[in-house]
XYZ file of C-alpha atoms in Angstrom:
280
model
C 75.585 55.008 109.121
C 78.844 55.309 110.918
C 79.537 56.034 114.401
C 79.025 59.489 115.560
C 82.108 61.558 115.713
C 83.141 62.445 119.334
C 83.557 65.893 120.384
C 87.313 67.134 120.657
C 89.122 67.240 124.108
C 91.260 70.233 125.046
C 94.363 67.760 124.911
C 93.367 66.906 121.379
C 93.462 70.249 120.660
C 96.839 71.052 122.312
C 98.337 68.716 120.251
C 96.950 69.718 117.184
C 97.885 73.511 117.834
C 101.507 72.039 118.677
C 101.693 69.925 115.399
C 101.106 72.576 113.508
C 103.834 74.960 115.005
C 106.194 71.773 114.387
C 105.340 70.683 111.026
C 103.234 73.198 109.792
C 99.430 73.493 108.539
C 98.447 70.870 105.809
C 101.230 68.268 107.175
C 98.265 66.761 108.541
C 99.753 62.947 107.644
C 102.903 63.948 108.996
C 101.345 65.416 112.291
C 99.699 61.956 112.828
C 102.759 60.187 112.239
C 104.544 61.860 114.731
C 105.258 60.088 117.944
C 104.908 62.914 120.089
C 101.154 63.618 118.880
C 100.153 60.166 117.413
C 98.887 58.983 120.829
C 96.677 61.850 121.296
C 95.202 61.849 117.594
C 95.160 58.229 116.746
C 91.270 58.278 116.611
C 91.356 61.553 114.174
C 92.040 61.328 110.381
C 93.440 63.518 108.316
C 90.176 65.007 107.173
C 89.287 65.457 110.979
C 92.750 67.287 111.426
C 91.919 69.732 108.619
C 88.488 69.991 109.605
C 89.257 71.155 113.326
C 91.952 73.489 112.127
C 90.014 75.476 110.000
C 87.291 75.924 112.796
C 90.143 76.662 115.221
C 91.579 79.440 112.807
C 88.148 80.847 111.732
C 87.598 81.162 115.673
C 90.997 82.627 116.518
C 90.064 85.344 113.485
C 87.097 87.115 115.576
C 84.310 85.644 112.960
C 83.374 82.941 115.256
C 82.209 82.885 118.996
C 83.946 85.936 120.685
C 85.120 83.914 123.665
C 88.334 82.448 121.868
C 90.451 80.431 124.420
C 94.384 81.220 123.860
C 96.387 77.930 123.503
C 97.849 76.098 126.528
C 101.244 74.912 125.979
C 101.692 71.550 127.927
C 105.093 69.941 129.006
C 108.828 71.144 128.302
C 107.872 72.175 124.611
C 110.071 74.907 122.795
C 108.695 78.077 122.783
C 106.558 79.015 119.520
C 108.264 81.456 116.844
C 106.682 84.952 116.586
C 105.158 83.747 113.339
C 103.437 80.645 114.757
C 102.168 82.983 117.644
C 100.968 85.355 114.949
C 99.214 82.596 113.299
C 97.571 81.227 116.453
C 96.746 83.735 118.755
C 93.598 85.776 117.732
C 93.915 89.681 116.870
C 91.573 91.736 119.327
C 88.617 93.234 117.674
C 88.942 96.800 116.824
C 88.025 99.230 113.977
C 90.466 99.368 111.146
C 92.485 102.422 111.201
C 92.269 104.690 108.384
C 96.219 104.715 106.635
C 97.710 107.502 105.171
C 98.598 108.183 101.558
C 101.970 106.589 99.990
C 103.105 110.005 99.725
C 102.468 110.952 103.323
C 104.654 107.873 104.705
C 107.158 109.217 102.484
C 107.249 112.397 104.409
C 110.346 113.640 106.139
C 110.182 113.128 109.978
C 112.128 116.281 110.763
C 108.662 118.000 111.107
C 109.082 120.484 107.866
C 106.550 120.134 105.412
C 107.760 119.407 101.196
C 108.097 122.475 99.336
C 105.166 123.667 96.920
C 105.706 123.160 93.318
C 106.472 126.276 92.128
C 109.022 126.525 94.831
C 110.382 123.046 93.222
C 110.267 124.624 89.799
C 112.224 127.910 90.885
C 114.863 125.705 92.850
C 115.108 123.491 89.755
C 115.539 126.358 87.230
C 117.907 128.222 89.770
C 120.354 125.604 89.996
C 120.473 124.269 86.298
C 121.002 127.905 85.452
C 120.921 127.268 81.616
C 121.183 130.454 79.795
C 119.365 129.506 76.800
C 116.632 127.527 79.347
C 116.126 124.425 80.345
C 113.526 121.895 79.143
C 110.522 119.900 81.041
C 112.479 116.802 80.798
C 115.569 118.489 82.709
C 113.458 119.746 85.066
C 111.506 117.047 85.942
C 114.566 115.044 86.534
C 116.074 117.626 88.866
C 113.259 118.020 91.300
C 112.565 113.883 90.805
C 115.702 113.482 92.136
C 115.499 115.484 94.986
C 111.814 115.448 96.083
C 109.144 112.863 96.505
C 106.410 113.695 93.990
C 103.193 112.252 92.784
C 103.202 109.751 89.681
C 101.245 112.539 87.840
C 103.378 115.420 89.046
C 104.671 115.782 85.021
C 100.783 116.757 84.322
C 100.698 118.995 87.170
C 104.270 120.256 85.806
C 103.598 121.413 82.388
C 100.459 123.181 83.949
C 102.498 124.997 86.341
C 105.102 126.083 84.354
C 102.350 127.528 81.816
C 100.810 129.370 84.724
C 104.202 130.708 85.521
C 105.235 131.622 82.268
C 102.054 133.206 81.879
C 102.364 135.411 84.643
C 105.654 136.415 83.787
C 107.537 134.832 86.824
C 109.943 132.628 84.317
C 110.621 133.192 80.557
C 109.869 130.801 77.794
C 112.218 130.252 75.107
C 110.635 128.005 72.560
C 110.432 124.811 74.597
C 113.004 125.695 77.375
C 112.201 127.952 80.840
C 114.385 130.111 82.551
C 114.297 132.626 85.322
C 114.266 136.189 84.045
C 117.002 138.567 84.905
C 115.734 140.394 87.893
C 114.951 137.061 89.862
C 118.211 137.158 91.697
C 117.827 140.827 92.987
C 114.322 140.628 94.062
C 113.954 137.137 95.610
C 113.627 137.233 99.312
C 114.941 134.598 101.394
C 112.815 131.771 101.932
C 111.536 131.944 105.638
C 112.501 129.170 108.274
C 109.487 127.222 109.248
C 109.220 126.380 113.025
C 109.643 122.623 113.230
C 107.496 122.645 116.460
C 104.436 124.180 114.587
C 102.120 121.723 112.985
C 101.885 121.876 109.599
C 99.191 122.852 107.880
C 99.390 119.413 105.365
C 99.235 117.423 109.024
C 96.570 119.345 110.428
C 94.410 118.315 107.075
C 95.212 114.808 107.037
C 94.677 114.748 110.900
C 91.267 115.719 109.916
C 90.712 113.108 107.278
C 92.099 110.299 108.876
C 88.879 109.287 110.614
C 87.025 109.203 107.091
C 89.605 108.061 104.404
C 86.664 107.579 101.797
C 86.392 111.330 101.676
C 90.384 111.846 101.636
C 90.420 109.759 98.531
C 87.251 111.458 97.041
C 89.216 114.760 97.383
C 92.698 113.441 96.258
C 90.979 111.786 93.011
C 88.864 115.304 92.454
C 92.310 117.117 92.421
C 93.939 114.478 90.109
C 91.335 114.987 87.563
C 91.034 118.999 87.707
C 95.428 118.931 87.438
C 94.510 116.326 84.659
C 92.239 118.842 82.546
C 94.140 121.959 83.177
C 97.339 119.833 81.745
C 95.306 118.597 78.899
C 93.863 122.104 77.769
C 97.188 123.737 78.130
C 98.340 120.918 75.955
C 95.835 121.378 73.458
C 96.551 124.865 73.390
C 100.194 124.315 72.656
C 99.230 121.944 70.421
C 96.754 124.283 68.585
C 99.567 127.234 68.118
C 101.981 124.708 66.770
C 99.436 123.703 63.924
C 98.895 127.563 63.503
C 102.761 128.036 62.902
C 103.126 124.945 60.511
C 100.084 126.413 58.495
C 101.830 129.314 58.453
C 105.378 128.018 57.246
C 103.431 126.396 54.575
C 101.630 129.437 53.653
C 104.914 131.008 52.822
C 106.648 127.997 51.697
C 104.112 128.399 48.565
C 104.776 131.764 48.415
C 108.288 131.116 47.535
C 107.680 128.376 45.390
C 105.458 130.427 43.381
C 107.802 133.199 43.148
C 110.645 130.734 42.067
C 107.988 129.144 39.502
C 107.877 132.807 37.935
C 111.447 133.548 37.929
C 112.180 130.200 36.197
C 109.692 131.107 33.533
C 111.580 134.406 32.960
C 114.489 133.021 32.835
C 113.404 130.194 30.060
C 112.242 133.373 28.155
C 115.426 134.884 28.230
C 114.325 138.172 30.497
C 116.473 139.431 33.141
C 115.193 139.338 36.621
C 116.323 141.263 39.525
C 115.848 140.423 43.177
C 116.417 142.816 45.843
C 116.868 141.900 49.148
C 115.479 143.774 52.132
C 117.416 144.182 55.339
C 116.061 144.780 58.969
C 117.146 147.786 59.861
């Protein structure tokens, strides 16, 4: 059996901390060879230095003993850098605060809440002002350039455009959308909100701050509901498109039958008269 290891002294611990600040963690041989620390750490091996530094870091993180000593600096050594202080000084034990979602961090700091999706769509259609309407890609690009939206906003946009068109708030032309002609005459001026009053969004976030799992569950449920609505509307659009293509196929088949009949009559030398109907 080898000689029992001696307990670390405060001078050795201080020398180890100073060596890590100077050379960095993991440079154990360099710390041992440094003339500033070698007289104090001469009886310690690089394995001893590594194990002791792991124990010091474990204690400083708050997982070890509750009594953590702040390292003392002896002699006229230079003041440690902020990164070294953050590495050595223990963090206070406290309950982790719930963080706000990424979208909430991007909220403007002027106290105004972001506009709703319906207002965004109306603004986009009013600014684009295309006579034949604007397609969903143009509307999406306009909104993303001026507002911070969720990554799944495209699905929300599809569902919202469908609901606005069904309620006759906007006009759908093929796959494009535009405002009705009477929109400019009956649209009221937007009411300015008082920045001093807290918004409903900020109140809701404040209520859920202490229970972030509930907020995450609510957000996930909202995304799933919107996703289901968007898929339902997509399925409806695809069904309507399939019915339109089927009708075109039936009309084409009828025209082909008529063309074959006319061709057979022409081969037999018969005179065929085609009467064109005009829409009154």
